[in-house]
Amino acid sequence: TYSGAIEKGALAFFGDKYGDTVRLVEIANGETFSFEVCGGTHVNQTGEVGAVYILGESSIGAGMRRIEAISGREAERLVWQNMQRDSRIADILQTAPSDIEERVIAISEQISSANNQIQQLERQMSALAATALLDEVQIVNEIKVLISVTEDPTVELLRSTGDWLRDKLGTGVVAIGSIVNGNPMVVCMITPDLVEKGMNAAHMVQEVAKIIGGGGGGRPESAQAGGKDSNKLREALSIVPGMISDLSGGE
């Protein structure tokens, strides 16, 4: 019985399910070094097992590993299913089953190259659009302010555009936004001279974020915010000139 086996010192492992009657497996060479309760199926000879397909292995204790496998007809069925799957994949990739790995690597490299080209084109388009934005600069209490909604598809490009515009202004505040993956994103950049006078980009984006239903933060000279309400992006950006006017005290 199971209880009797445990009393004799046989090992039973957590996770295995045992019935009332169990078999014991002992491995010894003069001295027993493995004595366990067997939770498997016994056969008279290994030929009855047939093919064995290892599904995986895992740890069941210190210094012990468990191999999980299927055998016989089930193993043959799984091998056949895998062959059929490989054949279908090969047809899709227009190659032989033996060349699937090489074909996948080649396609992956093509995709990576195409993505790099797309990113390069996006940067070029962003730079061209940023140049046109310089015409939208307004003056608020003698401070140059640029507020706009761009078509930048990523936060990285939006920040890059903001950095470029800030550098072009020389002195001023840039607050721009874009719809990224369906959500409104805003970045605010402030030149060092205005930061010294009390301007804070992090404070500005926090106020902007309230309108678009999100949150944000960053440093006094550079900050970003995200939200959920894309329809209120322009409204949110429109409050920036008023904040600048209040901070500059109408000087």
C-alpha atoms as a PDB file:
ATOM      1  CA  THR A   1       0.000   0.000   0.000  1.00  0.00           C
ATOM      2  CA  TYR A   2       0.984   3.631  -0.360  1.00  0.00           C
ATOM      3  CA  SER A   3       1.218   4.197   3.400  1.00  0.00           C
ATOM      4  CA  GLY A   4       3.271   1.035   3.795  1.00  0.00           C
ATOM      5  CA  ALA A   5       5.672   2.166   1.074  1.00  0.00           C
ATOM      6  CA  ILE A   6       6.215   5.487   2.808  1.00  0.00           C
ATOM      7  CA  GLU A   7       6.878   3.721   6.109  1.00  0.00           C
ATOM      8  CA  LYS A   8       9.585   1.668   4.382  1.00  0.00           C
ATOM      9  CA  GLY A   9      11.286   4.900   3.315  1.00  0.00           C
ATOM     10  CA  ALA A  10      10.176   5.103  -0.308  1.00  0.00           C
ATOM     11  CA  LEU A  11      10.165   8.588  -1.805  1.00  0.00           C
ATOM     12  CA  ALA A  12       6.953  10.091  -3.177  1.00  0.00           C
ATOM     13  CA  PHE A  13       7.004  13.397  -5.049  1.00  0.00           C
ATOM     14  CA  PHE A  14       4.708  16.357  -4.702  1.00  0.00           C
ATOM     15  CA  GLY A  15       2.463  16.670  -7.725  1.00  0.00           C
ATOM     16  CA  ASP A  16       2.212  12.942  -8.433  1.00  0.00           C
ATOM     17  CA  LYS A  17      -1.076  11.165  -7.755  1.00  0.00           C
ATOM     18  CA  TYR A  18      -0.932   7.697  -6.221  1.00  0.00           C
ATOM     19  CA  GLY A  19      -3.623   5.111  -5.617  1.00  0.00           C
ATOM     20  CA  ASP A  20      -4.011   2.939  -2.534  1.00  0.00           C
ATOM     21  CA  THR A  21      -1.869   0.237  -4.105  1.00  0.00           C
ATOM     22  CA  VAL A  22       1.504   1.272  -5.504  1.00  0.00           C
ATOM     23  CA  ARG A  23       4.603  -0.305  -6.965  1.00  0.00           C
ATOM     24  CA  LEU A  24       8.085   0.410  -5.712  1.00  0.00           C
ATOM     25  CA  VAL A  25      11.140   1.000  -7.864  1.00  0.00           C
ATOM     26  CA  GLU A  26      14.491   0.275  -6.273  1.00  0.00           C
ATOM     27  CA  ILE A  27      17.843   0.929  -7.908  1.00  0.00           C
ATOM     28  CA  ALA A  28      20.803  -0.538  -6.093  1.00  0.00           C
ATOM     29  CA  ASN A  29      24.350  -1.712  -6.563  1.00  0.00           C
ATOM     30  CA  GLY A  30      24.955  -3.562  -3.351  1.00  0.00           C
ATOM     31  CA  GLU A  31      23.591  -0.474  -1.618  1.00  0.00           C
ATOM     32  CA  THR A  32      20.243   1.139  -2.419  1.00  0.00           C
ATOM     33  CA  PHE A  33      20.616   4.659  -3.803  1.00  0.00           C
ATOM     34  CA  SER A  34      17.103   5.129  -5.211  1.00  0.00           C
ATOM     35  CA  PHE A  35      13.906   3.819  -3.648  1.00  0.00           C
ATOM     36  CA  GLU A  36      10.755   5.469  -4.936  1.00  0.00           C
ATOM     37  CA  VAL A  37       7.032   5.029  -5.297  1.00  0.00           C
ATOM     38  CA  CYS A  38       6.316   4.497  -8.972  1.00  0.00           C
ATOM     39  CA  GLY A  39       3.556   6.603 -10.443  1.00  0.00           C
ATOM     40  CA  GLY A  40       3.959   5.304 -13.979  1.00  0.00           C
ATOM     41  CA  THR A  41       2.747   2.442 -16.141  1.00  0.00           C
ATOM     42  CA  HIS A  42       4.646  -0.846 -16.035  1.00  0.00           C
ATOM     43  CA  VAL A  43       5.430  -2.957 -19.090  1.00  0.00           C
ATOM     44  CA  ASN A  44       7.019  -6.346 -19.479  1.00  0.00           C
ATOM     45  CA  GLN A  45       9.569  -5.162 -22.031  1.00  0.00           C
ATOM     46  CA  THR A  46      10.682  -1.826 -23.500  1.00  0.00           C
ATOM     47  CA  GLY A  47       9.380  -2.749 -26.943  1.00  0.00           C
ATOM     48  CA  GLU A  48       5.848  -2.343 -25.620  1.00  0.00           C
ATOM     49  CA  VAL A  49       6.527   1.348 -25.027  1.00  0.00           C
ATOM     50  CA  GLY A  50       7.315   2.078 -28.661  1.00  0.00           C
ATOM     51  CA  ALA A  51       8.519   5.504 -29.749  1.00  0.00           C
ATOM     52  CA  VAL A  52       9.058   8.070 -26.997  1.00  0.00           C
ATOM     53  CA  TYR A  53       8.654  11.808 -27.626  1.00  0.00           C
ATOM     54  CA  ILE A  54       9.979  14.067 -24.872  1.00  0.00           C
ATOM     55  CA  LEU A  55       7.680  17.055 -24.305  1.00  0.00           C
ATOM     56  CA  GLY A  56       9.740  18.797 -21.652  1.00  0.00           C
ATOM     57  CA  GLU A  57      11.577  18.558 -18.373  1.00  0.00           C
ATOM     58  CA  SER A  58      11.365  20.365 -15.060  1.00  0.00           C
ATOM     59  CA  SER A  59      12.740  20.427 -11.536  1.00  0.00           C
ATOM     60  CA  ILE A  60      10.904  18.460  -8.846  1.00  0.00           C
ATOM     61  CA  GLY A  61      13.417  19.000  -6.074  1.00  0.00           C
ATOM     62  CA  ALA A  62      17.049  19.672  -5.291  1.00  0.00           C
ATOM     63  CA  GLY A  63      19.182  17.817  -7.813  1.00  0.00           C
ATOM     64  CA  MET A  64      16.167  16.091  -9.393  1.00  0.00           C
ATOM     65  CA  ARG A  65      14.620  16.608 -12.821  1.00  0.00           C
ATOM     66  CA  ARG A  66      11.390  15.245 -14.245  1.00  0.00           C
ATOM     67  CA  ILE A  67      11.057  14.331 -17.907  1.00  0.00           C
ATOM     68  CA  GLU A  68       7.562  14.513 -19.405  1.00  0.00           C
ATOM     69  CA  ALA A  69       6.953  12.458 -22.526  1.00  0.00           C
ATOM     70  CA  ILE A  70       4.381  10.596 -24.574  1.00  0.00           C
ATOM     71  CA  SER A  71       4.910   7.216 -26.158  1.00  0.00           C
ATOM     72  CA  GLY A  72       3.532   4.676 -28.558  1.00  0.00           C
ATOM     73  CA  ARG A  73       0.731   5.724 -30.866  1.00  0.00           C
ATOM     74  CA  GLU A  74       0.402   9.150 -29.245  1.00  0.00           C
ATOM     75  CA  ALA A  75       4.071   9.890 -29.923  1.00  0.00           C
ATOM     76  CA  GLU A  76       3.698   8.781 -33.535  1.00  0.00           C
ATOM     77  CA  ARG A  77       0.562  10.906 -33.898  1.00  0.00           C
ATOM     78  CA  LEU A  78       2.358  13.991 -32.539  1.00  0.00           C
ATOM     79  CA  VAL A  79       5.309  13.491 -34.893  1.00  0.00           C
ATOM     80  CA  TRP A  80       2.891  13.183 -37.821  1.00  0.00           C
ATOM     81  CA  GLN A  81       1.039  16.350 -36.777  1.00  0.00           C
ATOM     82  CA  ASN A  82       4.335  18.232 -36.523  1.00  0.00           C
ATOM     83  CA  MET A  83       5.341  17.040 -39.991  1.00  0.00           C
ATOM     84  CA  GLN A  84       2.001  18.184 -41.395  1.00  0.00           C
ATOM     85  CA  ARG A  85       2.383  21.556 -39.685  1.00  0.00           C
ATOM     86  CA  ASP A  86       5.902  21.992 -41.062  1.00  0.00           C
ATOM     87  CA  SER A  87       4.623  21.145 -44.521  1.00  0.00           C
ATOM     88  CA  ARG A  88       1.889  23.799 -44.297  1.00  0.00           C
ATOM     89  CA  ILE A  89       4.359  26.407 -43.033  1.00  0.00           C
ATOM     90  CA  ALA A  90       6.762  25.509 -45.850  1.00  0.00           C
ATOM     91  CA  ASP A  91       3.974  26.047 -48.397  1.00  0.00           C
ATOM     92  CA  ILE A  92       3.217  29.470 -46.933  1.00  0.00           C
ATOM     93  CA  LEU A  93       6.903  30.417 -46.999  1.00  0.00           C
ATOM     94  CA  GLN A  94       7.301  28.920 -50.488  1.00  0.00           C
ATOM     95  CA  THR A  95      10.206  26.718 -49.497  1.00  0.00           C
ATOM     96  CA  ALA A  96      10.998  23.119 -48.558  1.00  0.00           C
ATOM     97  CA  PRO A  97      10.318  21.910 -44.986  1.00  0.00           C
ATOM     98  CA  SER A  98      14.052  21.411 -44.471  1.00  0.00           C
ATOM     99  CA  ASP A  99      14.678  25.086 -45.363  1.00  0.00           C
ATOM    100  CA  ILE A 100      12.055  26.644 -43.057  1.00  0.00           C
ATOM    101  CA  GLU A 101      14.574  27.955 -40.522  1.00  0.00           C
ATOM    102  CA  GLU A 102      16.753  29.571 -43.187  1.00  0.00           C
ATOM    103  CA  ARG A 103      13.689  31.093 -44.854  1.00  0.00           C
ATOM    104  CA  VAL A 104      12.352  32.512 -41.562  1.00  0.00           C
ATOM    105  CA  ILE A 105      15.745  34.085 -40.795  1.00  0.00           C
ATOM    106  CA  ALA A 106      15.834  35.687 -44.249  1.00  0.00           C
ATOM    107  CA  ILE A 107      12.301  37.071 -43.868  1.00  0.00           C
ATOM    108  CA  SER A 108      13.124  38.377 -40.387  1.00  0.00           C
ATOM    109  CA  GLU A 109      16.144  40.219 -41.781  1.00  0.00           C
ATOM    110  CA  GLN A 110      14.008  41.692 -44.578  1.00  0.00           C
ATOM    111  CA  ILE A 111      11.415  42.897 -42.072  1.00  0.00           C
ATOM    112  CA  SER A 112      14.127  44.424 -39.885  1.00  0.00           C
ATOM    113  CA  SER A 113      15.624  46.222 -42.882  1.00  0.00           C
ATOM    114  CA  ALA A 114      12.195  47.471 -43.978  1.00  0.00           C
ATOM    115  CA  ASN A 115      11.439  48.734 -40.466  1.00  0.00           C
ATOM    116  CA  ASN A 116      14.727  50.634 -40.416  1.00  0.00           C
ATOM    117  CA  GLN A 117      13.863  52.252 -43.746  1.00  0.00           C
ATOM    118  CA  ILE A 118      10.393  53.158 -42.471  1.00  0.00           C
ATOM    119  CA  GLN A 119      11.856  54.735 -39.343  1.00  0.00           C
ATOM    120  CA  GLN A 120      14.328  56.703 -41.429  1.00  0.00           C
ATOM    121  CA  LEU A 121      11.536  57.984 -43.679  1.00  0.00           C
ATOM    122  CA  GLU A 122       9.438  58.863 -40.630  1.00  0.00           C
ATOM    123  CA  ARG A 123      12.325  60.899 -39.225  1.00  0.00           C
ATOM    124  CA  GLN A 124      12.766  62.696 -42.539  1.00  0.00           C
ATOM    125  CA  MET A 125       9.048  63.468 -42.793  1.00  0.00           C
ATOM    126  CA  SER A 126       9.007  64.604 -39.171  1.00  0.00           C
ATOM    127  CA  ALA A 127      11.929  66.953 -39.823  1.00  0.00           C
ATOM    128  CA  LEU A 128      10.182  68.472 -42.849  1.00  0.00           C
ATOM    129  CA  ALA A 129       6.963  68.957 -40.889  1.00  0.00           C
ATOM    130  CA  ALA A 130       8.889  70.471 -37.977  1.00  0.00           C
ATOM    131  CA  THR A 131      10.396  73.100 -40.259  1.00  0.00           C
ATOM    132  CA  ALA A 132       6.903  74.225 -41.264  1.00  0.00           C
ATOM    133  CA  LEU A 133       5.878  74.450 -37.600  1.00  0.00           C
ATOM    134  CA  LEU A 134       8.319  77.301 -37.044  1.00  0.00           C
ATOM    135  CA  ASP A 135       5.798  79.537 -38.831  1.00  0.00           C
ATOM    136  CA  GLU A 136       3.334  78.919 -35.969  1.00  0.00           C
ATOM    137  CA  VAL A 137       5.461  80.589 -33.292  1.00  0.00           C
ATOM    138  CA  GLN A 138       3.515  83.114 -31.205  1.00  0.00           C
ATOM    139  CA  ILE A 139       4.747  85.679 -28.717  1.00  0.00           C
ATOM    140  CA  VAL A 140       3.389  85.589 -25.158  1.00  0.00           C
ATOM    141  CA  ASN A 141       4.745  88.368 -22.931  1.00  0.00           C
ATOM    142  CA  GLU A 142       7.851  88.581 -25.115  1.00  0.00           C
ATOM    143  CA  ILE A 143       8.376  84.803 -24.886  1.00  0.00           C
ATOM    144  CA  LYS A 144       8.395  82.716 -28.061  1.00  0.00           C
ATOM    145  CA  VAL A 145       5.825  79.926 -27.753  1.00  0.00           C
ATOM    146  CA  LEU A 146       5.131  77.146 -30.238  1.00  0.00           C
ATOM    147  CA  ILE A 147       1.932  75.144 -29.755  1.00  0.00           C
ATOM    148  CA  SER A 148       0.903  72.558 -32.348  1.00  0.00           C
ATOM    149  CA  VAL A 149      -0.464  69.094 -33.085  1.00  0.00           C
ATOM    150  CA  THR A 150       1.860  66.994 -35.243  1.00  0.00           C
ATOM    151  CA  GLU A 151       1.589  63.735 -37.165  1.00  0.00           C
ATOM    152  CA  ASP A 152       4.502  62.068 -35.355  1.00  0.00           C
ATOM    153  CA  PRO A 153       3.598  58.340 -35.070  1.00  0.00           C
ATOM    154  CA  THR A 154       5.774  57.574 -32.034  1.00  0.00           C
ATOM    155  CA  VAL A 155       6.641  59.255 -28.744  1.00  0.00           C
ATOM    156  CA  GLU A 156      10.312  59.090 -29.711  1.00  0.00           C
ATOM    157  CA  LEU A 157       9.689  61.101 -32.873  1.00  0.00           C
ATOM    158  CA  LEU A 158       7.478  63.544 -30.982  1.00  0.00           C
ATOM    159  CA  ARG A 159      10.253  64.173 -28.463  1.00  0.00           C
ATOM    160  CA  SER A 160      12.795  64.484 -31.254  1.00  0.00           C
ATOM    161  CA  THR A 161      10.607  67.085 -32.954  1.00  0.00           C
ATOM    162  CA  GLY A 162      10.221  68.972 -29.676  1.00  0.00           C
ATOM    163  CA  ASP A 163      13.976  68.988 -29.056  1.00  0.00           C
ATOM    164  CA  TRP A 164      14.663  70.220 -32.575  1.00  0.00           C
ATOM    165  CA  LEU A 165      12.078  73.020 -32.333  1.00  0.00           C
ATOM    166  CA  ARG A 166      13.390  74.156 -28.935  1.00  0.00           C
ATOM    167  CA  ASP A 167      16.909  74.358 -30.342  1.00  0.00           C
ATOM    168  CA  LYS A 168      15.662  76.351 -33.326  1.00  0.00           C
ATOM    169  CA  LEU A 169      13.798  78.810 -31.103  1.00  0.00           C
ATOM    170  CA  GLY A 170      16.944  79.541 -29.124  1.00  0.00           C
ATOM    171  CA  THR A 171      14.772  80.775 -26.290  1.00  0.00           C
ATOM    172  CA  GLY A 172      11.143  79.836 -25.758  1.00  0.00           C
ATOM    173  CA  VAL A 173       8.605  77.137 -24.954  1.00  0.00           C
ATOM    174  CA  VAL A 174       7.534  74.251 -27.177  1.00  0.00           C
ATOM    175  CA  ALA A 175       4.381  72.256 -26.410  1.00  0.00           C
ATOM    176  CA  ILE A 176       3.339  69.812 -29.106  1.00  0.00           C
ATOM    177  CA  GLY A 177       1.129  66.753 -29.208  1.00  0.00           C
ATOM    178  CA  SER A 178       0.279  63.820 -31.423  1.00  0.00           C
ATOM    179  CA  ILE A 179      -2.008  60.797 -31.505  1.00  0.00           C
ATOM    180  CA  VAL A 180       0.177  57.747 -30.871  1.00  0.00           C
ATOM    181  CA  ASN A 181      -1.468  54.319 -31.130  1.00  0.00           C
ATOM    182  CA  GLY A 182      -4.854  55.944 -30.651  1.00  0.00           C
ATOM    183  CA  ASN A 183      -3.898  57.886 -27.525  1.00  0.00           C
ATOM    184  CA  PRO A 184      -2.979  61.572 -27.141  1.00  0.00           C
ATOM    185  CA  MET A 185       0.642  62.282 -26.215  1.00  0.00           C
ATOM    186  CA  VAL A 186       2.159  65.665 -25.336  1.00  0.00           C
ATOM    187  CA  VAL A 187       5.740  66.845 -24.904  1.00  0.00           C
ATOM    188  CA  CYS A 188       6.882  70.185 -23.526  1.00  0.00           C
ATOM    189  CA  MET A 189      10.376  71.616 -23.956  1.00  0.00           C
ATOM    190  CA  ILE A 190      11.632  74.829 -22.327  1.00  0.00           C
ATOM    191  CA  THR A 191      14.967  76.519 -22.966  1.00  0.00           C
ATOM    192  CA  PRO A 192      17.389  76.820 -19.995  1.00  0.00           C
ATOM    193  CA  ASP A 193      17.101  80.602 -19.686  1.00  0.00           C
ATOM    194  CA  LEU A 194      13.349  80.357 -19.077  1.00  0.00           C
ATOM    195  CA  VAL A 195      13.759  77.452 -16.656  1.00  0.00           C
ATOM    196  CA  GLU A 196      15.986  79.749 -14.597  1.00  0.00           C
ATOM    197  CA  LYS A 197      13.123  82.255 -14.536  1.00  0.00           C
ATOM    198  CA  GLY A 198      10.716  79.702 -13.067  1.00  0.00           C
ATOM    199  CA  MET A 199       9.204  77.975 -16.103  1.00  0.00           C
ATOM    200  CA  ASN A 200       8.669  74.252 -15.503  1.00  0.00           C
ATOM    201  CA  ALA A 201       7.767  71.796 -18.275  1.00  0.00           C
ATOM    202  CA  ALA A 202       6.748  69.075 -15.802  1.00  0.00           C
ATOM    203  CA  HIS A 203       4.196  71.356 -14.155  1.00  0.00           C
ATOM    204  CA  MET A 204       2.794  72.356 -17.545  1.00  0.00           C
ATOM    205  CA  VAL A 205       2.265  68.807 -18.824  1.00  0.00           C
ATOM    206  CA  GLN A 206       0.582  67.824 -15.578  1.00  0.00           C
ATOM    207  CA  GLU A 207      -2.065  70.488 -16.182  1.00  0.00           C
ATOM    208  CA  VAL A 208      -2.378  69.513 -19.839  1.00  0.00           C
ATOM    209  CA  ALA A 209      -2.754  65.842 -18.872  1.00  0.00           C
ATOM    210  CA  LYS A 210      -5.796  66.593 -16.718  1.00  0.00           C
ATOM    211  CA  ILE A 211      -7.737  67.640 -19.813  1.00  0.00           C
ATOM    212  CA  ILE A 212      -6.849  64.582 -21.902  1.00  0.00           C
ATOM    213  CA  GLY A 213      -7.560  62.212 -19.022  1.00  0.00           C
ATOM    214  CA  GLY A 214      -4.068  61.090 -18.162  1.00  0.00           C
ATOM    215  CA  GLY A 215      -0.903  61.997 -16.349  1.00  0.00           C
ATOM    216  CA  GLY A 216       2.630  63.086 -16.984  1.00  0.00           C
ATOM    217  CA  GLY A 217       5.864  64.408 -15.608  1.00  0.00           C
ATOM    218  CA  GLY A 218       9.520  64.941 -16.266  1.00  0.00           C
ATOM    219  CA  ARG A 219      12.139  67.610 -15.711  1.00  0.00           C
ATOM    220  CA  PRO A 220      11.747  71.410 -15.692  1.00  0.00           C
ATOM    221  CA  GLU A 221      13.299  71.622 -19.157  1.00  0.00           C
ATOM    222  CA  SER A 222      11.656  68.545 -20.707  1.00  0.00           C
ATOM    223  CA  ALA A 223       8.498  66.578 -19.868  1.00  0.00           C
ATOM    224  CA  GLN A 224       5.795  64.459 -21.464  1.00  0.00           C
ATOM    225  CA  ALA A 225       2.240  63.358 -20.764  1.00  0.00           C
ATOM    226  CA  GLY A 226      -0.227  60.843 -22.097  1.00  0.00           C
ATOM    227  CA  GLY A 227      -3.971  60.487 -21.897  1.00  0.00           C
ATOM    228  CA  LYS A 228      -7.063  58.730 -23.203  1.00  0.00           C
ATOM    229  CA  ASP A 229      -9.225  61.452 -24.787  1.00  0.00           C
ATOM    230  CA  SER A 230      -7.773  62.210 -28.221  1.00  0.00           C
ATOM    231  CA  ASN A 231     -10.583  64.627 -29.029  1.00  0.00           C
ATOM    232  CA  LYS A 232      -9.344  67.051 -26.368  1.00  0.00           C
ATOM    233  CA  LEU A 233      -5.697  67.194 -27.459  1.00  0.00           C
ATOM    234  CA  ARG A 234      -5.944  70.643 -29.073  1.00  0.00           C
ATOM    235  CA  GLU A 235      -7.977  71.979 -26.164  1.00  0.00           C
ATOM    236  CA  ALA A 236      -5.357  70.701 -23.735  1.00  0.00           C
ATOM    237  CA  LEU A 237      -2.487  72.343 -25.610  1.00  0.00           C
ATOM    238  CA  SER A 238      -4.395  75.618 -25.850  1.00  0.00           C
ATOM    239  CA  ILE A 239      -4.024  76.255 -22.096  1.00  0.00           C
ATOM    240  CA  VAL A 240      -0.225  76.469 -22.325  1.00  0.00           C
ATOM    241  CA  PRO A 241      -0.028  80.134 -23.464  1.00  0.00           C
ATOM    242  CA  GLY A 242      -2.203  81.142 -20.508  1.00  0.00           C
ATOM    243  CA  MET A 243       0.082  79.318 -18.072  1.00  0.00           C
ATOM    244  CA  ILE A 244       3.103  81.036 -19.613  1.00  0.00           C
ATOM    245  CA  SER A 245       1.389  84.408 -19.328  1.00  0.00           C
ATOM    246  CA  ASP A 246       0.637  83.820 -15.647  1.00  0.00           C
ATOM    247  CA  LEU A 247       4.175  82.646 -14.905  1.00  0.00           C
ATOM    248  CA  SER A 248       5.801  85.526 -16.750  1.00  0.00           C
ATOM    249  CA  GLY A 249       3.664  88.022 -14.854  1.00  0.00           C
ATOM    250  CA  GLY A 250       2.797  90.019 -17.930  1.00  0.00           C
ATOM    251  CA  GLU A 251       6.281  91.403 -18.180  1.00  0.00           C
END
